[in-house]
Short mmCIF file of C-alpha atoms in Angstrom, two decimals:
data_model
loop_
_atom_site.label_atom_id
_atom_site.label_comp_id
_atom_site.label_asym_id
_atom_site.label_seq_id
_atom_site.Cartn_x
_atom_site.Cartn_y
_atom_site.Cartn_z
CA MET A 18 -12.59 38.97 -19.72
CA MET A 19 -9.68 36.74 -18.67
CA ASN A 20 -7.25 39.68 -18.78
CA ARG A 21 -9.67 41.81 -16.79
CA ALA A 22 -9.92 39.15 -14.10
CA ILE A 23 -6.15 38.85 -13.93
CA ASN A 24 -5.75 42.61 -13.70
CA GLN A 25 -8.38 42.84 -10.99
CA GLY A 26 -6.68 40.06 -9.07
CA ALA A 27 -3.31 41.76 -9.37
CA GLN A 28 -4.74 45.08 -8.26
CA ALA A 29 -6.45 43.42 -5.30
CA GLY A 30 -3.14 41.82 -4.39
CA ARG A 31 -1.45 45.19 -4.31
CA ASN A 32 -4.09 46.51 -1.93
CA GLN A 33 -3.56 43.63 0.55
CA PRO A 34 -1.46 44.37 3.65
CA VAL A 35 1.96 42.65 3.83
CA MET A 36 1.98 39.66 6.22
CA SER A 37 4.68 39.09 8.80
CA ASP A 38 6.75 35.88 8.86
CA ASP A 39 4.72 34.49 11.77
CA GLU A 40 1.45 35.14 9.96
CA LEU A 41 2.76 33.38 6.85
CA ASN A 42 3.84 30.36 8.89
CA ASN A 43 0.41 30.17 10.51
CA LEU A 44 -1.18 30.37 7.09
CA PHE A 45 0.86 27.48 5.66
CA ASN A 46 0.17 25.36 8.73
CA GLN A 47 -3.57 25.66 8.22
CA PRO A 48 -5.51 23.05 6.13
CA ALA A 49 -5.74 23.77 2.43
CA ALA A 50 -8.67 25.87 1.29
CA GLN A 51 -11.60 23.85 0.01
CA ASN A 52 -14.18 24.32 -2.64
CA ARG A 53 -17.36 25.55 -0.97
CA ASN A 54 -19.47 23.00 -2.77
CA ALA A 55 -17.09 20.15 -1.91
CA GLY A 56 -17.37 20.60 1.84
CA PRO A 57 -14.53 20.50 4.35
CA GLN A 58 -11.54 18.27 3.61
CA VAL A 59 -11.08 15.27 5.90
CA ALA A 60 -7.45 14.96 6.90
CA ASP A 61 -5.81 11.54 6.68
CA ARG A 62 -6.54 10.09 10.11
CA ALA A 63 -4.08 8.14 12.22
CA MET A 64 -3.71 4.38 11.78
CA THR A 65 -5.32 2.09 14.36
CA TYR A 66 -5.06 -1.60 15.19
CA ASP A 67 -8.54 -2.09 13.74
CA ASP A 68 -7.33 -0.66 10.41
CA VAL A 69 -4.50 -3.18 10.23
CA MET A 70 -6.77 -6.08 11.25
CA MET A 71 -9.38 -5.12 8.65
CA LYS A 72 -6.81 -4.75 5.86
CA THR A 73 -5.17 -8.03 6.84
CA GLY A 74 -8.55 -9.77 6.74
CA VAL A 75 -9.26 -8.37 3.28
CA LEU A 76 -5.88 -9.47 1.95
CA PHE A 77 -6.26 -12.99 3.34
CA ALA A 78 -9.75 -13.27 1.85
CA ILE A 79 -8.25 -12.39 -1.55
CA LEU A 80 -5.37 -14.77 -0.89
CA LEU A 81 -7.75 -17.65 -0.14
CA ALA A 82 -9.82 -16.88 -3.24
CA GLY A 83 -6.67 -17.08 -5.34
CA ALA A 84 -5.67 -20.28 -3.52
CA VAL A 85 -8.90 -21.94 -4.65
CA VAL A 86 -8.02 -21.13 -8.26
CA GLY A 87 -4.48 -22.44 -7.81
CA TRP A 88 -5.73 -25.60 -6.11
CA LEU A 89 -8.06 -26.34 -9.02
CA VAL A 90 -5.51 -25.39 -11.71
CA PRO A 91 -2.02 -26.23 -10.33
CA MET A 92 -0.30 -25.32 -13.61
CA LEU A 93 -0.92 -21.66 -12.80
CA ALA A 94 1.33 -21.86 -9.72
CA LEU A 95 4.62 -21.10 -11.50
CA PRO A 96 3.54 -18.04 -13.54
CA ALA A 97 1.62 -16.75 -10.51
CA ALA A 98 4.76 -17.15 -8.38
CA LEU A 99 6.83 -15.08 -10.83
CA ILE A 100 4.22 -12.31 -10.98
CA ALA A 101 3.85 -12.31 -7.19
CA LEU A 102 7.64 -12.09 -6.85
CA VAL A 103 7.77 -8.98 -9.02
CA LEU A 104 4.83 -7.35 -7.24
CA GLY A 105 6.31 -8.22 -3.86
CA LEU A 106 9.64 -6.59 -4.72
CA VAL A 107 7.92 -3.48 -6.07
CA ASN A 108 5.79 -3.20 -2.93
CA ALA A 109 8.79 -3.73 -0.68
CA PHE A 110 10.76 -0.87 -2.22
CA LYS A 111 7.93 1.63 -2.67
CA LYS A 112 8.02 4.57 -0.28
CA GLU A 113 4.25 5.00 -0.43
CA PRO A 114 1.93 1.98 -0.09
CA SER A 115 -0.05 1.07 -3.20
CA LYS A 116 -3.39 -0.56 -2.44
CA ALA A 117 -3.75 -1.93 -5.98
CA LEU A 118 -0.28 -3.52 -6.03
CA ILE A 119 -0.75 -5.05 -2.58
CA ILE A 120 -4.12 -6.54 -3.54
CA GLY A 121 -2.61 -7.82 -6.79
CA TYR A 122 0.19 -9.48 -4.85
CA ALA A 123 -2.32 -11.18 -2.54
CA ALA A 124 -4.27 -12.54 -5.51
CA PHE A 125 -1.28 -13.98 -7.40
CA GLU A 126 0.40 -15.22 -4.22
CA GLY A 127 -2.84 -17.01 -3.41
CA VAL A 128 -2.83 -18.78 -6.79
CA PHE A 129 0.76 -19.88 -6.20
CA LEU A 130 -0.01 -20.99 -2.65
CA GLY A 131 -3.06 -22.98 -3.72
CA GLY A 132 -1.12 -24.66 -6.52
CA ILE A 133 1.79 -25.88 -4.41
CA SER A 134 -0.54 -26.81 -1.56
CA GLY A 135 -2.53 -29.02 -3.95
CA ILE A 136 0.67 -30.65 -5.20
CA PHE A 137 1.93 -31.35 -1.68
CA GLU A 138 -1.49 -32.63 -0.62
CA SER A 139 -1.53 -35.12 -3.50
CA MET A 140 1.87 -36.41 -2.39
CA TYR A 141 1.31 -36.31 1.37
CA PRO A 142 -2.41 -36.50 2.25
CA GLY A 143 -3.31 -34.30 5.21
CA ILE A 144 -0.14 -32.22 5.06
CA VAL A 145 -1.96 -28.96 4.27
CA VAL A 146 -4.08 -29.16 7.43
CA GLN A 147 -0.96 -29.95 9.45
CA ALA A 148 0.90 -26.97 7.97
CA VAL A 149 -2.02 -24.57 8.50
CA LEU A 150 -2.45 -25.65 12.15
CA ALA A 151 1.30 -25.37 12.76
CA THR A 152 1.39 -21.89 11.19
CA LEU A 153 -1.51 -20.69 13.33
CA SER A 154 0.14 -22.17 16.43
CA VAL A 155 3.43 -20.40 15.77
CA PHE A 156 1.56 -17.15 15.09
CA GLY A 157 -0.31 -17.48 18.39
CA VAL A 158 2.85 -18.21 20.36
CA MET A 159 4.76 -15.25 18.88
CA LEU A 160 1.79 -12.92 19.44
CA ALA A 161 1.57 -14.05 23.07
CA LEU A 162 5.31 -13.49 23.56
CA PHE A 163 4.97 -10.01 22.09
CA LYS A 164 1.84 -9.03 24.00
CA PHE A 165 2.27 -10.66 27.38
CA LYS A 166 6.02 -11.18 27.71
CA GLY A 167 6.98 -7.86 26.21
CA VAL A 168 9.39 -9.31 23.64
CA ARG A 169 10.80 -6.44 21.58
CA TYR A 170 13.78 -6.01 19.27
CA GLY A 171 16.40 -3.34 19.84
CA SER A 172 18.16 -1.53 17.01
CA LYS A 173 21.00 -4.09 16.79
CA MET A 174 18.63 -7.07 16.74
CA MET A 175 16.46 -5.31 14.17
CA LYS A 176 19.48 -4.76 11.95
CA PHE A 177 20.51 -8.41 12.32
CA MET A 178 17.02 -9.57 11.39
CA MET A 179 16.95 -7.33 8.32
CA ILE A 180 20.29 -8.73 7.13
CA ALA A 181 19.25 -12.33 7.87
CA VAL A 182 15.88 -12.03 6.12
CA GLY A 183 17.45 -10.24 3.15
CA GLY A 184 20.17 -12.87 2.86
CA TYR A 185 17.69 -15.72 2.97
CA ALA A 186 15.50 -13.99 0.38
CA VAL A 187 18.46 -13.72 -2.02
CA PHE A 188 19.35 -17.38 -1.41
CA SER A 189 15.74 -18.47 -2.02
CA ILE A 190 15.47 -16.58 -5.31
CA ILE A 191 18.79 -17.96 -6.61
CA ASN A 192 17.93 -21.49 -5.47
CA PHE A 193 14.44 -21.22 -7.01
CA PHE A 194 15.74 -20.36 -10.48
CA PHE A 195 18.58 -22.88 -10.19
CA ALA A 196 16.12 -25.64 -9.35
CA MET A 197 13.74 -24.53 -12.09
CA PHE A 198 16.35 -24.57 -14.86
CA THR A 199 18.19 -27.71 -13.71
CA GLY A 200 15.13 -29.73 -12.75
CA SER A 201 16.67 -30.61 -9.39
CA GLY A 202 15.78 -29.67 -5.83
CA GLY A 203 18.59 -27.14 -5.67
CA ALA A 204 20.64 -26.80 -2.52
CA ARG A 205 17.85 -28.34 -0.44
CA SER A 206 18.32 -31.72 -2.13
CA ILE A 207 21.97 -32.01 -1.06
CA GLU A 208 22.59 -34.51 1.73
CA ILE A 209 25.20 -34.14 4.47
CA PHE A 210 25.91 -37.31 6.50
CA GLY A 211 22.66 -38.73 5.16
CA ILE A 212 20.62 -35.74 6.32
CA PRO A 213 19.02 -33.60 3.58
CA LEU A 214 20.28 -30.02 3.73
CA GLY A 215 16.67 -29.02 3.16
CA ILE A 216 15.80 -30.03 6.74
CA VAL A 217 18.49 -27.77 8.19
CA ILE A 218 17.53 -24.91 5.89
CA GLY A 219 13.84 -25.47 6.67
CA ILE A 220 14.37 -25.33 10.44
CA VAL A 221 16.48 -22.17 10.19
CA ALA A 222 13.97 -20.53 7.83
CA THR A 223 11.01 -21.46 10.04
CA VAL A 224 12.67 -19.96 13.11
CA LEU A 225 13.62 -16.86 11.10
CA ALA A 226 10.05 -16.45 9.80
CA ALA A 227 8.65 -16.84 13.33
CA MET A 228 11.05 -14.18 14.63
CA THR A 229 10.05 -11.90 11.78
CA LEU A 230 6.51 -11.89 13.16
CA ILE A 231 7.86 -9.93 16.15
CA MET A 232 9.20 -7.34 13.70
CA ASP A 233 5.77 -7.06 12.11
CA PHE A 234 4.00 -6.71 15.47
CA GLN A 235 6.52 -4.10 16.57
CA MET A 236 6.13 -2.16 13.32
CA ILE A 237 2.36 -2.07 13.77
CA GLU A 238 2.68 -1.04 17.41
CA GLU A 239 5.11 1.77 16.58
CA GLY A 240 2.89 2.95 13.74
CA VAL A 241 -0.16 3.22 15.99
CA LYS A 242 1.88 4.80 18.76
CA HIS A 243 3.30 7.50 16.50
CA LYS A 244 -0.06 8.03 14.75
CA ILE A 245 1.18 7.47 11.21
CA PRO A 246 -1.40 8.01 8.41
CA GLU A 247 -4.07 5.34 7.99
CA LYS A 248 -2.89 4.50 4.45
CA TYR A 249 0.17 2.76 5.91
CA SER A 250 -2.08 0.12 7.43
CA TRP A 251 -2.00 -1.46 3.96
CA MET A 252 1.78 -1.77 4.21
CA CYS A 253 1.56 -3.26 7.70
CA ALA A 254 -1.04 -5.79 6.54
CA PHE A 255 1.08 -6.61 3.49
CA SER A 256 4.16 -7.24 5.63
CA LEU A 257 2.22 -9.48 8.03
CA MET A 258 0.72 -11.46 5.15
CA VAL A 259 4.12 -11.99 3.50
CA THR A 260 5.59 -13.30 6.75
CA LEU A 261 2.70 -15.71 7.39
CA VAL A 262 2.82 -17.03 3.82
CA TRP A 263 6.57 -17.53 4.15
CA LEU A 264 6.10 -19.32 7.47
CA TYR A 265 3.40 -21.59 6.02
CA ILE A 266 5.54 -22.55 3.00
CA GLU A 267 8.56 -23.36 5.17
CA ILE A 268 6.47 -25.47 7.55
CA LEU A 269 4.78 -27.23 4.61
CA ARG A 270 8.15 -28.08 3.10
CA LEU A 271 9.65 -29.09 6.46
CA ILE A 272 6.78 -31.48 7.23
CA SER A 273 7.24 -33.08 3.81
CA TYR A 274 10.85 -33.94 4.65
CA PHE A 275 9.80 -35.70 7.83
CA ARG A 276 6.92 -37.42 6.04
CA ASP A 277 9.47 -38.82 3.57
#
């Protein structure tokens, strides 16, 4: 029966008229044929601002849930930070966004964030509220500059920001492991003329994180403008979440220096 079907199909193919190049191109440009029982295929629609806002809200809800766990069990902060680091690097270098990996990153990053927030709060009561309010204020200011003042980055500024953020990320990873294995504060604990280097690094990093928000807003705007597939809203939400978490951590650490 199988051979008969193949033979019939081959014979039918021979009886079909030969298509021209234009007809073939039109055929390939049409949507793929669907199973009759499955119904018509829905093409991947274009990304919208609502998609990014919804995905960002979902990720921050997961982040906050993880933060509660980290706050209650601070000892989970370090292993969660290592797992989040790996997931963050994988997500950053993937060509296609992975919903599962991004959600996993939000969960583990939340545990880490809750753990260190609890530790800082025990040392400096009220510092978490201060850091959260400062982060939201910076976010609001940068969003207003982007929306109402038309602040945009050109190609040269974008390249500079990519190099600066990448360089700081490498420094942070090296300093993190150095501090972990030596039991010191790393480069941030060094004092120059009586001023902790951590304050200088914190100010630079906070400004850099705030400027990175413009990159995120611009990426989202360009994505909506060019009607990229909706699945990339996960990547936009991931990028925005990473920047805000980075900004919060730098502000938290910076306030602690001044509280000392």
